[in-house]
Tab-separated table of C-alpha atoms in Angstrom:
chain	number	residue	atom	x	y	z
A	281	UNK	CA	40.749	74.596	75.387
A	282	UNK	CA	36.631	73.873	75.810
A	283	UNK	CA	37.117	74.268	79.570
A	284	UNK	CA	37.859	77.917	79.066
A	285	UNK	CA	34.962	80.393	78.478
A	286	UNK	CA	36.268	83.854	76.427
A	287	UNK	CA	35.677	86.933	77.767
A	288	UNK	CA	36.232	90.216	75.513
A	289	UNK	CA	37.178	93.076	77.274
A	290	UNK	CA	37.118	96.957	75.784
A	291	UNK	CA	38.178	100.176	76.822
A	292	UNK	CA	35.410	101.995	78.401
A	293	UNK	CA	34.802	105.452	75.911
A	294	UNK	CA	35.542	107.898	78.920
A	295	UNK	CA	34.527	110.845	76.410
A	296	UNK	CA	30.757	109.174	76.106
A	297	UNK	CA	30.881	108.693	79.740
A	298	UNK	CA	31.935	112.337	80.686
A	299	UNK	CA	29.133	113.813	78.600
A	300	UNK	CA	26.171	111.620	79.772
A	301	UNK	CA	27.590	112.679	83.341
A	302	UNK	CA	28.038	116.452	82.646
A	303	UNK	CA	24.551	116.754	80.943
A	304	UNK	CA	23.280	114.637	84.171
A	305	UNK	CA	24.515	116.989	86.053
A	306	UNK	CA	22.673	120.342	84.614
A	307	UNK	CA	25.521	121.402	81.903
A	308	UNK	CA	24.419	122.411	78.501
A	309	UNK	CA	27.561	122.504	76.643
A	310	UNK	CA	28.200	119.320	78.060
A	311	UNK	CA	29.100	118.023	74.349
A	312	UNK	CA	31.859	120.416	74.142
A	313	UNK	CA	33.419	120.114	77.624
A	314	UNK	CA	33.612	116.364	77.747
A	315	UNK	CA	36.179	116.693	75.303
A	316	UNK	CA	38.369	118.988	77.159
A	317	UNK	CA	38.299	117.430	80.461
A	318	UNK	CA	39.032	114.153	78.812
A	319	UNK	CA	41.941	115.098	76.876
A	320	UNK	CA	43.159	117.373	79.594
A	321	UNK	CA	43.577	114.152	82.050
A	322	UNK	CA	45.036	112.374	79.043
A	323	UNK	CA	47.930	114.654	79.100
A	324	UNK	CA	47.934	115.077	83.118
A	325	UNK	CA	48.645	110.902	82.807
A	326	UNK	CA	50.876	111.155	80.099
A	327	UNK	CA	53.115	114.814	80.909
A	328	UNK	CA	53.025	114.810	85.182
A	329	UNK	CA	55.882	113.233	86.771
A	330	UNK	CA	55.432	109.283	87.814
A	331	UNK	CA	54.259	109.481	91.221
A	332	UNK	CA	52.505	106.042	93.400
A	333	UNK	CA	49.678	108.164	94.556
A	334	UNK	CA	48.319	109.564	91.027
A	335	UNK	CA	45.596	108.573	89.118
A	336	UNK	CA	43.968	110.223	86.265
A	337	UNK	CA	41.773	106.819	85.443
A	338	UNK	CA	38.034	106.742	85.200
A	339	UNK	CA	37.607	106.749	89.035
A	340	UNK	CA	39.422	110.123	89.246
A	341	UNK	CA	37.569	111.766	86.020
A	342	UNK	CA	34.441	110.720	88.018
A	343	UNK	CA	35.144	112.436	90.669
A	344	UNK	CA	35.898	115.553	89.084
A	345	UNK	CA	32.619	115.694	87.338
A	346	UNK	CA	30.628	114.821	90.651
A	347	UNK	CA	32.481	117.981	92.575
A	348	UNK	CA	31.308	120.158	89.139
A	349	UNK	CA	28.098	118.816	89.200
A	350	UNK	CA	28.129	119.625	93.161
A	351	UNK	CA	29.428	123.399	92.683
A	352	UNK	CA	26.628	124.069	89.850
A	353	UNK	CA	24.040	123.264	92.142
A	354	UNK	CA	25.416	125.241	95.104
A	355	UNK	CA	25.690	128.236	92.533
A	356	UNK	CA	22.890	127.948	91.100
A	357	UNK	CA	21.050	131.290	92.035
A	358	UNK	CA	24.205	133.243	91.714
A	359	UNK	CA	24.477	131.990	87.368
A	360	UNK	CA	20.999	131.421	86.820
A	361	UNK	CA	18.547	133.437	84.413
A	362	UNK	CA	21.017	135.471	81.994
A	363	UNK	CA	24.467	134.855	83.851
A	364	UNK	CA	24.138	130.792	83.157
A	365	UNK	CA	25.972	130.666	79.800
A	366	UNK	CA	28.959	129.069	78.539
A	367	UNK	CA	31.732	130.818	80.533
A	368	UNK	CA	29.969	130.051	83.452
A	369	UNK	CA	29.537	126.159	83.356
A	370	UNK	CA	33.385	126.472	81.730
A	371	UNK	CA	34.389	128.349	85.090
A	372	UNK	CA	32.682	125.782	87.311
A	373	UNK	CA	34.312	122.720	85.670
A	374	UNK	CA	37.782	124.298	86.172
A	375	UNK	CA	37.513	125.366	89.730
A	376	UNK	CA	36.269	121.230	89.716
A	377	UNK	CA	39.835	120.558	88.406
A	378	UNK	CA	41.468	122.753	90.649
A	379	UNK	CA	39.828	121.531	93.749
A	380	UNK	CA	39.976	117.769	92.918
A	381	UNK	CA	43.382	117.059	90.949
A	382	UNK	CA	45.531	120.269	92.576
A	383	UNK	CA	45.701	118.879	96.475
A	384	UNK	CA	47.203	115.889	94.942
A	385	UNK	CA	50.241	116.771	93.276
A	386	UNK	CA	53.596	117.275	94.358
A	387	UNK	CA	55.099	121.223	94.267
A	388	UNK	CA	57.079	120.153	90.528
A	389	UNK	CA	54.268	119.307	88.699
A	390	UNK	CA	51.599	122.240	89.514
A	391	UNK	CA	53.266	124.755	87.154
A	392	UNK	CA	52.964	122.295	84.506
A	393	UNK	CA	49.225	121.543	85.618
A	394	UNK	CA	49.019	125.441	85.130
A	395	UNK	CA	50.383	124.987	81.312
A	396	UNK	CA	47.955	121.815	80.250
A	397	UNK	CA	45.243	124.108	82.148
A	398	UNK	CA	45.817	127.111	79.743
A	399	UNK	CA	46.211	124.833	76.931
A	400	UNK	CA	43.133	123.318	76.799
A	401	UNK	CA	40.996	125.628	78.239
A	402	UNK	CA	42.622	128.870	76.853
A	403	UNK	CA	43.295	131.910	78.849
A	404	UNK	CA	42.379	129.989	81.958
A	405	UNK	CA	44.611	129.260	85.413
A	406	UNK	CA	44.680	127.132	88.657
A	407	UNK	CA	41.943	129.083	90.805
A	408	UNK	CA	42.619	129.782	94.367
A	409	UNK	CA	40.156	128.876	97.280
A	410	UNK	CA	38.477	131.112	98.340
A	411	UNK	CA	37.047	130.905	102.106
A	412	UNK	CA	38.661	134.272	103.933
A	413	UNK	CA	36.856	133.466	107.232
A	414	UNK	CA	38.728	130.102	107.451
A	415	UNK	CA	42.155	131.731	106.336
A	416	UNK	CA	41.633	134.392	109.019
A	417	UNK	CA	40.994	131.598	111.810
A	418	UNK	CA	43.848	129.280	110.441
A	419	UNK	CA	46.104	132.631	110.803
A	420	UNK	CA	44.550	133.112	114.089
A	421	UNK	CA	45.159	129.807	115.011
A	422	UNK	CA	48.995	129.622	114.044
A	423	UNK	CA	50.097	132.742	115.695
A	424	UNK	CA	48.362	131.741	118.968
A	425	UNK	CA	47.721	128.395	119.653
A	426	UNK	CA	50.028	126.541	117.736
A	427	UNK	CA	52.748	128.515	117.331
A	428	UNK	CA	53.835	127.752	114.221
A	429	UNK	CA	55.507	129.825	111.253
A	430	UNK	CA	53.143	131.417	109.108
A	431	UNK	CA	53.708	130.089	105.236
A	432	UNK	CA	51.051	130.401	102.456
A	433	UNK	CA	52.244	126.925	101.683
A	434	UNK	CA	51.111	125.151	104.642
A	435	UNK	CA	47.870	127.181	104.657
A	436	UNK	CA	47.021	125.812	101.172
A	437	UNK	CA	47.203	122.616	102.083
A	438	UNK	CA	45.154	122.939	105.122
A	439	UNK	CA	42.557	124.374	102.340
A	440	UNK	CA	43.441	121.630	99.908
A	441	UNK	CA	42.612	119.191	103.100
A	442	UNK	CA	39.213	120.566	103.936
A	443	UNK	CA	38.366	120.499	100.012
A	444	UNK	CA	39.009	116.841	99.236
A	445	UNK	CA	37.839	115.936	102.710
A	446	UNK	CA	34.323	117.638	101.837
A	447	UNK	CA	34.124	116.001	98.263
A	448	UNK	CA	35.668	111.890	100.239
A	449	UNK	CA	34.791	110.075	102.899
A	450	UNK	CA	38.396	108.711	102.622
A	451	UNK	CA	41.807	110.840	102.486
A	452	UNK	CA	44.959	109.851	102.660
A	453	UNK	CA	47.399	112.389	103.740
A	454	UNK	CA	51.289	111.528	102.159
A	455	UNK	CA	54.334	113.050	103.242
A	456	UNK	CA	57.835	112.357	105.207
A	457	UNK	CA	58.004	112.822	108.726
A	458	UNK	CA	57.914	116.517	110.065
A	459	UNK	CA	55.975	117.946	107.046
A	460	UNK	CA	52.955	118.934	108.991
A	461	UNK	CA	50.615	116.296	108.402
A	462	UNK	CA	49.100	116.071	111.937
A	463	UNK	CA	49.518	120.089	112.697
A	464	UNK	CA	47.364	120.639	109.257
A	465	UNK	CA	44.244	118.231	110.282
A	466	UNK	CA	44.690	119.396	113.891
A	467	UNK	CA	44.352	123.092	112.486
A	468	UNK	CA	41.078	122.530	110.667
A	469	UNK	CA	39.286	120.761	113.424
A	470	UNK	CA	40.096	123.568	115.234
A	471	UNK	CA	39.122	125.820	112.922
A	472	UNK	CA	35.971	124.295	110.998
A	473	UNK	CA	34.903	123.502	115.039
A	474	UNK	CA	35.218	127.486	116.045
A	475	UNK	CA	34.467	128.401	111.917
A	476	UNK	CA	31.689	126.423	111.375
A	477	UNK	CA	30.388	125.378	114.724
A	478	UNK	CA	30.525	121.876	113.919
A	479	UNK	CA	31.861	119.379	116.351
A	480	UNK	CA	34.594	116.930	115.085
A	481	UNK	CA	35.624	113.577	117.189
A	482	UNK	CA	38.638	112.105	116.463
A	483	UNK	CA	39.809	108.435	117.042
A	484	UNK	CA	43.787	108.449	116.594
A	485	UNK	CA	44.685	104.465	115.591
A	486	UNK	CA	48.061	103.645	114.960
A	487	UNK	CA	47.558	100.360	112.716
A	488	UNK	CA	51.180	99.009	112.805
A	489	UNK	CA	51.146	98.442	116.698
A	490	UNK	CA	48.740	95.852	116.590
A	491	UNK	CA	48.191	93.154	114.809
A	492	UNK	CA	45.117	92.370	112.495
A	493	UNK	CA	42.668	90.457	114.555
A	494	UNK	CA	43.242	93.199	117.381
A	495	UNK	CA	42.425	95.705	114.720
A	496	UNK	CA	39.408	94.127	112.948
A	497	UNK	CA	38.114	91.844	115.556
A	498	UNK	CA	38.310	87.978	115.162
A	499	UNK	CA	35.971	84.997	114.741
A	500	UNK	CA	36.383	82.356	117.308
A	501	UNK	CA	37.250	78.987	115.072
A	502	UNK	CA	35.503	76.737	117.677
A	503	UNK	CA	32.276	79.196	119.297
A	504	UNK	CA	31.936	81.036	116.308
A	505	UNK	CA	31.708	83.966	118.427
A	506	UNK	CA	32.553	87.160	116.945
A	507	UNK	CA	35.147	90.136	118.723
A	508	UNK	CA	35.149	93.561	118.040
A	509	UNK	CA	38.749	94.702	117.494
A	510	UNK	CA	39.729	98.379	117.948
A	511	UNK	CA	38.604	99.852	114.432
A	512	UNK	CA	35.092	97.952	114.177
A	513	UNK	CA	34.514	98.601	117.558
A	514	UNK	CA	34.820	102.311	117.162
A	515	UNK	CA	32.902	101.984	113.644
A	516	UNK	CA	30.178	99.923	115.853
A	517	UNK	CA	29.845	102.442	118.116
A	518	UNK	CA	29.763	105.778	116.169
A	519	UNK	CA	26.876	103.267	113.951
A	520	UNK	CA	24.514	102.564	117.003
A	521	UNK	CA	24.351	106.546	117.657
A	522	UNK	CA	23.844	105.903	121.606
A	523	UNK	CA	25.377	108.901	122.344
A	524	UNK	CA	24.096	111.148	119.672
A	525	UNK	CA	26.798	110.173	117.918
A	526	UNK	CA	24.963	110.953	114.405
A	527	UNK	CA	24.919	114.590	115.521
A	528	UNK	CA	28.904	114.986	115.142
A	529	UNK	CA	31.470	114.852	111.883
A	530	UNK	CA	33.975	111.664	113.161
A	531	UNK	CA	37.287	111.399	111.928
A	532	UNK	CA	39.229	108.004	112.034
A	533	UNK	CA	42.472	108.095	111.585
A	534	UNK	CA	45.325	105.282	110.312
A	535	UNK	CA	48.420	107.343	111.564
A	536	UNK	CA	51.293	105.322	110.625
A	537	UNK	CA	52.844	103.353	107.354
A	538	UNK	CA	51.043	102.314	104.796
A	539	UNK	CA	50.969	98.056	104.742
A	540	UNK	CA	48.609	95.792	102.193
A	541	UNK	CA	48.121	94.085	105.664
A	542	UNK	CA	45.944	96.536	107.033
A	543	UNK	CA	45.029	98.845	104.242
A	544	UNK	CA	43.823	95.920	101.836
A	545	UNK	CA	40.639	95.671	104.057
A	546	UNK	CA	39.503	99.291	103.373
A	547	UNK	CA	38.822	99.199	99.919
A	548	UNK	CA	35.220	98.743	100.124
A	549	UNK	CA	35.167	101.267	102.954
A	550	UNK	CA	36.999	103.463	100.891
A	551	UNK	CA	35.286	103.001	97.701
A	552	UNK	CA	31.374	103.992	96.506
A	553	UNK	CA	30.145	100.686	98.628
A	554	UNK	CA	30.966	102.351	102.235
A	555	UNK	CA	30.607	98.958	103.862
A	556	UNK	CA	32.977	97.124	106.004
A	557	UNK	CA	32.425	93.203	105.378
A	558	UNK	CA	33.394	91.390	108.539
A	559	UNK	CA	34.325	87.745	108.649
A	560	UNK	CA	31.173	86.743	110.571
A	561	UNK	CA	29.075	87.682	107.552
A	562	UNK	CA	28.250	90.841	109.197
A	563	UNK	CA	28.586	94.439	107.069
A	564	UNK	CA	29.093	97.659	109.200
């Protein structure tokens, strides 16, 4: 027993963390909103269906609060002066919840979230995404280029992908074969390039078709020489910025089944560190 060191662990006080974050983002009624947003997440965790990709923990709460701060700063001109009251701040937080939580819910859970939202924030409902120019572009491309059937649910998924992608640098699209995942990202790519005039480079990798060393690179045990893999080669080319890569947006897409064999190494890339540490000791 003497050889072991005792460690005490406590559950983090989510309400206090949320309150501090909201105050730091410029919210005046942070004390009131923090209690409501924490109770909403607890209700979601208890009452929504059990899905492997659902997460209503501290990380998800943080992303909602950061998104709310971004929305508040983006709208500070419109909500300045007399209008910047408790109602406006509440609506910004609700919009942030809708932007970050709704895209990852399955269809059956969306009505339940709507009820929970109206219970915690009386009189509120799920806010629809207002991107008229982008929606018109999506409709035009669906009809004239992609020859797809017009469906409101598909359009809403494309818009949700756009929102999530603007909040996070790593996004996972989950769904059965033929559910429109590839069409959604290709459609979004064309729309962003047309409407916002942003050039997007797409790198498509099938991680299951090559071994781990070919994907991430290998270190020669004899010479200690490092050889880049497919993914590390792409990443290095973007970071080196030889041909003006920094002026464009880059999407590296792993198209295939999620397997711990290749997905595990992306943990530090997808979290707040945004770093890939290679066996050679180099960091990208």
